Amino acid sequence: MRHFFSWLILGILGFTLVTACNHDASQNISSLPKQPTAECRMVKHTMGETCVPIHPQRVVTLSSCTLGNVLALGVKPVGTTNEVYYDENSLTSVKGATKGIKLVGISQPNLEAILQLKPDLIVGVDWYKPIYPLLSKIAPTVLGKIDFPNWEDHFSFVAEALGKQEAEKALVDRYYQRIEQLKLALGTRYQDKKISFIYIGSGRISIDAKNSFAGSILNDALLPRPASQNIDSPYGAIDVSLEELEKADGDILFVTTYSSGGKEFLAEKRQEPLWKSLKAVRENHVYYVDFMSWAATNMLGTDVVIDDLFKYLVNTP
């Protein structure tokens, strides 16, 4: 499978999708009759149109970006997939709101586990097109797109699927109000500064591009980026070698780690002369942030990123 990092930066599933259930479970689901929905409304999605419950009570989400948006809209799903090992700290952008939600797969949905939850609506992204016929046998299923930097489009899609358009509008308005508050608090302090954001995994360093989730928020806040990051990238980020580390430099450097070896790799690289030569390192303007928040690709993640920008750019001397 492709590297998990690419998904979180772009929101495009990089894994080779195969059903996580055993063969017998898939056959059993295939034989299920299509589930009738008494009161429903039509929702357009990437697989066509589906009649979804007017007031769904048992929602299953496929992908953490969908999960965060569902939670932001005030709905707690009964089950979800996730792209990393799931525990109460795996999605810190949701601030503990995942407690009690059943894990139904790491990247690949376990169809049998979903069936046991008896959902009345399944909401996800179109990475799961190959198993859509099986999912739609379990419950009405709608699959949307996720495309950076237009992460709001998926939020809007999820709101439509849940019938939560009023809540969606209120949250979008709140996001832009917070952006305006941040811009006002920043004033002209950073107009001549460069804000860098990099990701460090096991054995790799990547610099953020402006079409990533975090990049779109920095752009909305009118925070200037280094030339190397003020570009679009197919994966929302660009891998660099240690010798190219100057591309990561800026007046302010935000750093996050991902994968099990990311922290160890960062600790090793921080001892390198090239790391110590970075301007942000020399001037003590390096700030470590949470990966699952800065790559959340959902409305809940925006609050954490904006909170961090207030914390480090406004409230830090």
Coordinates of N, CA, C and O in Angstrom, one line a residue, residues 12-120:
I12 N -6.5 11.6 -0.3 CA -6.8 10.6 -1.3 C -6.3 9.2 -0.8 O -5.1 9.1 -0.4
L13 N -7.1 8.2 -0.7 CA -6.7 7.0 -0.2 C -5.6 6.4 -1.0 O -5.8 6.1 -2.2
G14 N -4.5 6.1 -0.4 CA -3.3 5.6 -1.1 C -3.2 4.1 -1.0 O -2.3 3.5 -1.5
F15 N -4.2 3.4 -0.3 CA -4.1 2.0 -0.1 C -4.7 1.3 -1.2 O -5.7 1.7 -1.8
T16 N -4.3 0.1 -1.5 CA -5.0 -0.8 -2.4 C -6.2 -1.4 -1.7 O -6.0 -2.1 -0.7
L17 N -7.3 -1.1 -2.2 CA -8.5 -1.4 -1.4 C -9.0 -2.8 -1.7 O -9.3 -3.2 -2.8
V18 N -9.0 -3.6 -0.6 CA -9.6 -4.9 -0.7 C -10.5 -5.1 0.5 O -10.3 -4.4 1.6
T19 N -11.5 -5.9 0.4 CA -12.4 -6.1 1.5 C -11.7 -6.7 2.7 O -11.0 -7.7 2.6
A20 N -11.9 -6.1 3.9 CA -11.2 -6.6 5.1 C -12.0 -7.8 5.7 O -11.5 -8.4 6.7
C21 N -13.1 -8.1 5.2 CA -13.9 -9.3 5.7 C -13.4 -10.5 5.1 O -12.8 -10.5 4.0
N22 N -13.8 -11.7 5.6 CA -13.5 -12.9 5.0 C -14.5 -13.2 3.9 O -15.5 -12.5 3.7
H23 N -14.2 -14.2 3.1 CA -15.0 -14.5 1.9 C -16.4 -14.8 2.2 O -17.3 -14.3 1.6
D24 N -16.6 -15.6 3.3 CA -17.9 -16.0 3.7 C -18.8 -14.8 4.1 O -20.0 -14.7 3.7
A25 N -18.2 -13.9 4.8 CA -19.0 -12.7 5.2 C -19.4 -11.9 4.0 O -20.5 -11.4 4.0
S26 N -18.5 -11.7 3.0 CA -18.9 -11.0 1.8 C -20.0 -11.6 1.1 O -20.9 -11.0 0.6
Q27 N -20.0 -13.0 1.0 CA -21.0 -13.7 0.4 C -22.4 -13.5 1.1 O -23.4 -13.4 0.5
N28 N -22.3 -13.6 2.4 CA -23.5 -13.4 3.2 C -24.1 -12.0 3.0 O -25.4 -11.9 2.9
I29 N -23.3 -11.0 2.9 CA -23.8 -9.6 2.7 C -24.4 -9.5 1.3 O -25.4 -8.9 1.1
S30 N -23.7 -10.1 0.3 CA -24.2 -10.1 -1.0 C -25.6 -10.6 -1.2 O -26.4 -10.2 -2.0
S31 N -26.0 -11.6 -0.3 CA -27.3 -12.2 -0.4 C -28.4 -11.5 0.3 O -29.5 -11.8 0.3
L32 N -28.0 -10.4 1.1 CA -29.0 -9.7 1.8 C -29.9 -8.9 0.9 O -29.5 -8.4 -0.2
P33 N -31.2 -8.8 1.2 CA -32.1 -8.0 0.4 C -31.7 -6.5 0.6 O -31.2 -6.2 1.7
K34 N -32.1 -5.7 -0.3 CA -31.8 -4.3 -0.2 C -32.7 -3.7 1.0 O -33.9 -4.0 1.1
Q35 N -32.1 -2.9 1.9 CA -32.7 -2.5 3.1 C -33.7 -1.4 2.7 O -33.3 -0.4 2.1
P36 N -35.0 -1.5 3.0 CA -36.0 -0.5 2.8 C -35.8 0.7 3.7 O -35.4 0.5 4.9
T37 N -36.1 1.9 3.3 CA -36.1 3.1 4.1 C -37.5 3.7 4.1 O -37.9 4.1 3.0
A38 N -38.1 3.7 5.2 CA -39.5 4.2 5.3 C -39.6 5.7 4.9 O -40.2 6.0 3.8
E39 N -39.0 6.6 5.7 CA -39.0 8.0 5.4 C -37.6 8.4 4.9 O -36.6 8.2 5.7
C40 N -37.4 8.9 3.8 CA -36.1 9.2 3.3 C -36.1 10.4 2.3 O -37.2 10.8 1.9
R41 N -34.9 10.9 2.0 CA -34.8 11.9 1.0 C -33.6 11.6 0.2 O -32.6 10.9 0.6
M42 N -33.6 12.0 -1.1 CA -32.5 11.7 -2.0 C -31.3 12.5 -1.8 O -31.4 13.7 -1.7
V43 N -30.2 11.9 -1.9 CA -28.9 12.6 -1.8 C -28.0 12.1 -3.0 O -27.8 10.9 -3.2
K44 N -27.5 13.1 -3.7 CA -26.6 12.7 -4.8 C -25.2 12.5 -4.3 O -24.8 13.3 -3.4
H45 N -24.5 11.6 -4.9 CA -23.1 11.3 -4.5 C -22.4 10.6 -5.6 O -22.9 10.6 -6.7
T46 N -21.2 10.2 -5.4 CA -20.3 9.8 -6.5 C -20.8 8.5 -7.1 O -20.4 8.2 -8.3
M47 N -21.7 7.8 -6.5 CA -22.2 6.5 -7.0 C -23.7 6.6 -7.5 O -24.3 5.7 -7.9
G48 N -24.2 7.9 -7.6 CA -25.5 8.1 -8.1 C -26.4 8.9 -7.1 O -26.0 9.9 -6.6
E49 N -27.6 8.3 -6.8 CA -28.5 8.9 -5.9 C -28.9 7.8 -4.9 O -29.2 6.7 -5.3
T50 N -29.0 8.2 -3.6 CA -29.5 7.2 -2.6 C -30.5 7.9 -1.7 O -30.3 9.1 -1.3
C51 N -31.5 7.2 -1.3 CA -32.5 7.7 -0.4 C -32.1 7.4 1.0 O -31.9 6.3 1.4
V52 N -31.8 8.5 1.8 CA -31.2 8.3 3.1 C -32.3 8.7 4.1 O -33.2 9.5 3.9
P53 N -32.1 8.1 5.4 CA -33.1 8.5 6.4 C -33.1 10.0 6.7 O -32.1 10.6 6.6
I54 N -34.3 10.5 7.0 CA -34.4 11.9 7.3 C -33.7 12.2 8.6 O -33.1 13.3 8.7
H55 N -33.8 11.3 9.5 CA -33.1 11.6 10.8 C -32.4 10.3 11.2 O -32.8 9.5 12.0
P56 N -31.2 10.1 10.6 CA -30.4 8.9 10.8 C -30.0 8.8 12.3 O -29.6 9.8 12.9
Q57 N -30.1 7.6 12.9 CA -29.8 7.4 14.3 C -28.5 6.6 14.5 O -27.9 6.7 15.6
R58 N -28.1 5.8 13.5 CA -27.0 4.9 13.7 C -26.1 5.0 12.5 O -26.2 4.3 11.5
V59 N -25.2 6.0 12.5 CA -24.4 6.3 11.4 C -23.0 5.6 11.5 O -22.4 5.6 12.6
V60 N -22.5 5.1 10.4 CA -21.1 4.6 10.3 C -20.4 5.5 9.4 O -20.9 5.8 8.3
T61 N -19.2 5.9 9.7 CA -18.4 6.8 8.9 C -17.2 6.0 8.3 O -16.6 5.1 9.1
L62 N -16.8 6.2 7.1 CA -15.7 5.6 6.5 C -14.7 6.6 6.2 O -14.8 7.4 5.3
S63 N -13.6 6.7 6.9 CA -12.5 7.6 6.9 C -12.6 8.6 8.1 O -13.7 9.0 8.5
S64 N -11.4 9.0 8.5 CA -11.4 9.9 9.7 C -11.8 11.3 9.3 O -12.2 12.1 10.1
C65 N -11.6 11.7 8.0 CA -12.0 13.0 7.6 C -13.6 13.1 7.7 O -14.1 14.1 8.1
T66 N -14.2 12.0 7.3 CA -15.7 12.0 7.4 C -16.1 12.0 8.9 O -17.0 12.7 9.3
L67 N -15.4 11.2 9.7 CA -15.7 11.1 11.1 C -15.7 12.5 11.7 O -16.6 12.9 12.5
G68 N -14.6 13.2 11.5 CA -14.5 14.6 12.1 C -15.6 15.5 11.7 O -16.1 16.3 12.5
N69 N -16.0 15.4 10.5 CA -17.1 16.3 10.0 C -18.4 15.9 10.6 O -19.2 16.8 11.0
V70 N -18.7 14.6 10.7 CA -19.9 14.1 11.4 C -20.0 14.6 12.8 O -21.0 15.1 13.3
L71 N -18.9 14.4 13.5 CA -18.8 14.9 14.9 C -19.0 16.4 15.0 O -19.7 16.9 15.9
A72 N -18.4 17.1 14.1 CA -18.5 18.6 14.2 C -20.0 19.0 14.0 O -20.4 20.0 14.6
L73 N -20.7 18.2 13.3 CA -22.2 18.6 13.0 C -23.1 18.1 14.2 O -24.3 18.1 14.1
G74 N -22.5 17.5 15.2 CA -23.2 17.2 16.4 C -23.8 15.8 16.4 O -24.7 15.4 17.2
V75 N -23.3 14.9 15.5 CA -23.8 13.5 15.4 C -22.6 12.6 15.8 O -21.5 12.7 15.3
K76 N -22.9 11.7 16.7 CA -21.9 10.7 17.2 C -22.2 9.4 16.5 O -23.1 8.7 16.8
P77 N -21.3 9.0 15.6 CA -21.5 7.7 14.8 C -21.4 6.5 15.8 O -20.7 6.6 16.8
V78 N -22.0 5.4 15.4 CA -21.8 4.2 16.1 C -20.5 3.4 15.8 O -20.0 2.6 16.5
G79 N -20.0 3.7 14.6 CA -18.8 3.0 14.1 C -18.0 3.9 13.1 O -18.6 4.8 12.5
T80 N -16.7 3.6 13.0 CA -15.9 4.3 12.0 C -14.7 3.5 11.6 O -14.2 2.7 12.3
T81 N -14.2 3.8 10.4 CA -12.9 3.3 10.0 C -11.9 4.4 10.4 O -12.3 5.5 10.7
N82 N -10.6 4.1 10.4 CA -9.6 5.1 10.7 C -8.4 4.7 9.9 O -8.2 3.5 9.5
E83 N -7.5 5.6 9.7 CA -6.3 5.3 8.8 C -5.1 5.0 9.6 O -4.0 4.7 9.0
V84 N -5.2 5.1 10.9 CA -4.1 4.7 11.8 C -4.6 3.9 12.9 O -5.8 3.7 13.1
Y85 N -3.7 3.4 13.7 CA -4.1 2.6 14.9 C -5.0 3.4 15.8 O -4.7 4.6 16.1
Y86 N -6.1 2.9 16.1 CA -7.2 3.6 16.8 C -7.1 3.5 18.3 O -7.1 2.4 18.9
D87 N -7.0 4.6 19.0 CA -7.2 4.6 20.4 C -7.7 6.0 20.7 O -7.9 6.8 19.8
E88 N -8.0 6.3 22.0 CA -8.6 7.6 22.3 C -7.8 8.8 21.9 O -8.3 9.9 21.9
N89 N -6.5 8.6 21.6 CA -5.6 9.8 21.3 C -5.3 9.8 19.8 O -4.5 10.6 19.4
S90 N -5.9 8.9 19.0 CA -5.4 8.8 17.6 C -6.0 9.9 16.8 O -5.4 10.2 15.7
L91 N -7.0 10.6 17.2 CA -7.6 11.7 16.5 C -7.7 12.9 17.5 O -8.8 13.2 18.0
T92 N -6.6 13.5 17.8 CA -6.7 14.5 18.9 C -7.5 15.7 18.4 O -7.9 16.5 19.2
S93 N -7.7 15.9 17.1 CA -8.5 17.0 16.7 C -9.9 16.9 17.1 O -10.6 17.9 17.2
V94 N -10.4 15.7 17.5 CA -11.8 15.6 18.0 C -11.8 15.6 19.5 O -12.9 15.5 20.0
K95 N -10.7 15.8 20.1 CA -10.7 16.1 21.6 C -11.5 15.1 22.4 O -12.3 15.5 23.2
G96 N -11.3 13.8 22.2 CA -11.9 12.8 23.0 C -13.3 12.4 22.6 O -13.9 11.6 23.2
A97 N -13.8 13.1 21.5 CA -15.2 12.8 21.1 C -15.4 11.4 20.5 O -16.5 11.0 20.2
T98 N -14.3 10.7 20.3 CA -14.4 9.4 19.6 C -14.7 8.3 20.7 O -14.8 7.1 20.3
K99 N -14.7 8.6 21.9 CA -14.9 7.6 23.0 C -16.2 6.9 22.8 O -17.3 7.5 22.6
G100 N -16.2 5.6 22.8 CA -17.4 4.8 22.6 C -17.8 4.5 21.2 O -18.8 3.7 20.9
I101 N -17.1 5.0 20.2 CA -17.3 4.7 18.8 C -16.6 3.4 18.4 O -15.4 3.3 18.7
K102 N -17.3 2.5 17.8 CA -16.7 1.2 17.5 C -15.8 1.3 16.2 O -16.2 1.9 15.2
L103 N -14.6 0.8 16.3 CA -13.7 0.7 15.2 C -14.1 -0.4 14.3 O -14.2 -1.5 14.7
V104 N -14.3 -0.1 13.0 CA -14.7 -1.1 12.0 C -13.7 -1.3 10.9 O -14.1 -1.7 9.8
G105 N -12.4 -1.0 11.2 CA -11.4 -1.2 10.2 C -10.3 -0.2 10.2 O -10.6 1.0 10.5
I106 N -9.1 -0.6 10.0 CA -8.0 0.3 9.8 C -7.8 0.5 8.3 O -7.3 -0.4 7.6
S107 N -8.3 1.6 7.8 CA -8.3 1.9 6.3 C -9.3 1.1 5.5 O -10.0 1.6 4.7
Q108 N -9.4 -0.2 5.8 CA -10.2 -1.1 5.0 C -11.4 -1.5 5.9 O -11.2 -2.1 7.0
P109 N -12.6 -1.2 5.5 CA -13.8 -1.5 6.4 C -14.0 -3.0 6.6 O -13.8 -3.8 5.6
N110 N -14.3 -3.4 7.8 CA -14.7 -4.8 8.1 C -16.2 -4.8 7.9 O -16.9 -4.4 8.8
L111 N -16.7 -5.4 6.8 CA -18.1 -5.4 6.5 C -18.9 -6.1 7.5 O -20.0 -5.7 7.9
E112 N -18.4 -7.2 8.1 CA -19.1 -8.0 9.1 C -19.3 -7.1 10.3 O -20.4 -7.1 10.9
A113 N -18.2 -6.4 10.7 CA -18.4 -5.5 11.9 C -19.4 -4.4 11.7 O -20.1 -4.1 12.6
I114 N -19.4 -3.9 10.5 CA -20.4 -2.8 10.2 C -21.8 -3.4 10.2 O -22.7 -2.8 10.8
L115 N -22.0 -4.6 9.7 CA -23.3 -5.3 9.7 C -23.8 -5.5 11.1 O -25.0 -5.2 11.4
Q116 N -22.9 -5.8 12.0 CA -23.3 -6.1 13.4 C -23.8 -4.8 14.1 O -24.6 -4.9 15.1
L117 N -23.4 -3.7 13.6 CA -23.8 -2.4 14.2 C -25.2 -2.0 13.8 O -25.7 -1.0 14.4
K118 N -25.7 -2.6 12.8 CA -27.0 -2.3 12.3 C -27.2 -0.8 12.0 O -28.1 -0.1 12.5
P119 N -26.3 -0.3 11.1 CA -26.4 1.2 10.8 C -27.7 1.5 10.0 O -28.2 0.6 9.2
D120 N -28.1 2.7 10.1 CA -29.2 3.2 9.1 C -28.6 4.1 8.1 O -29.4 4.5 7.2

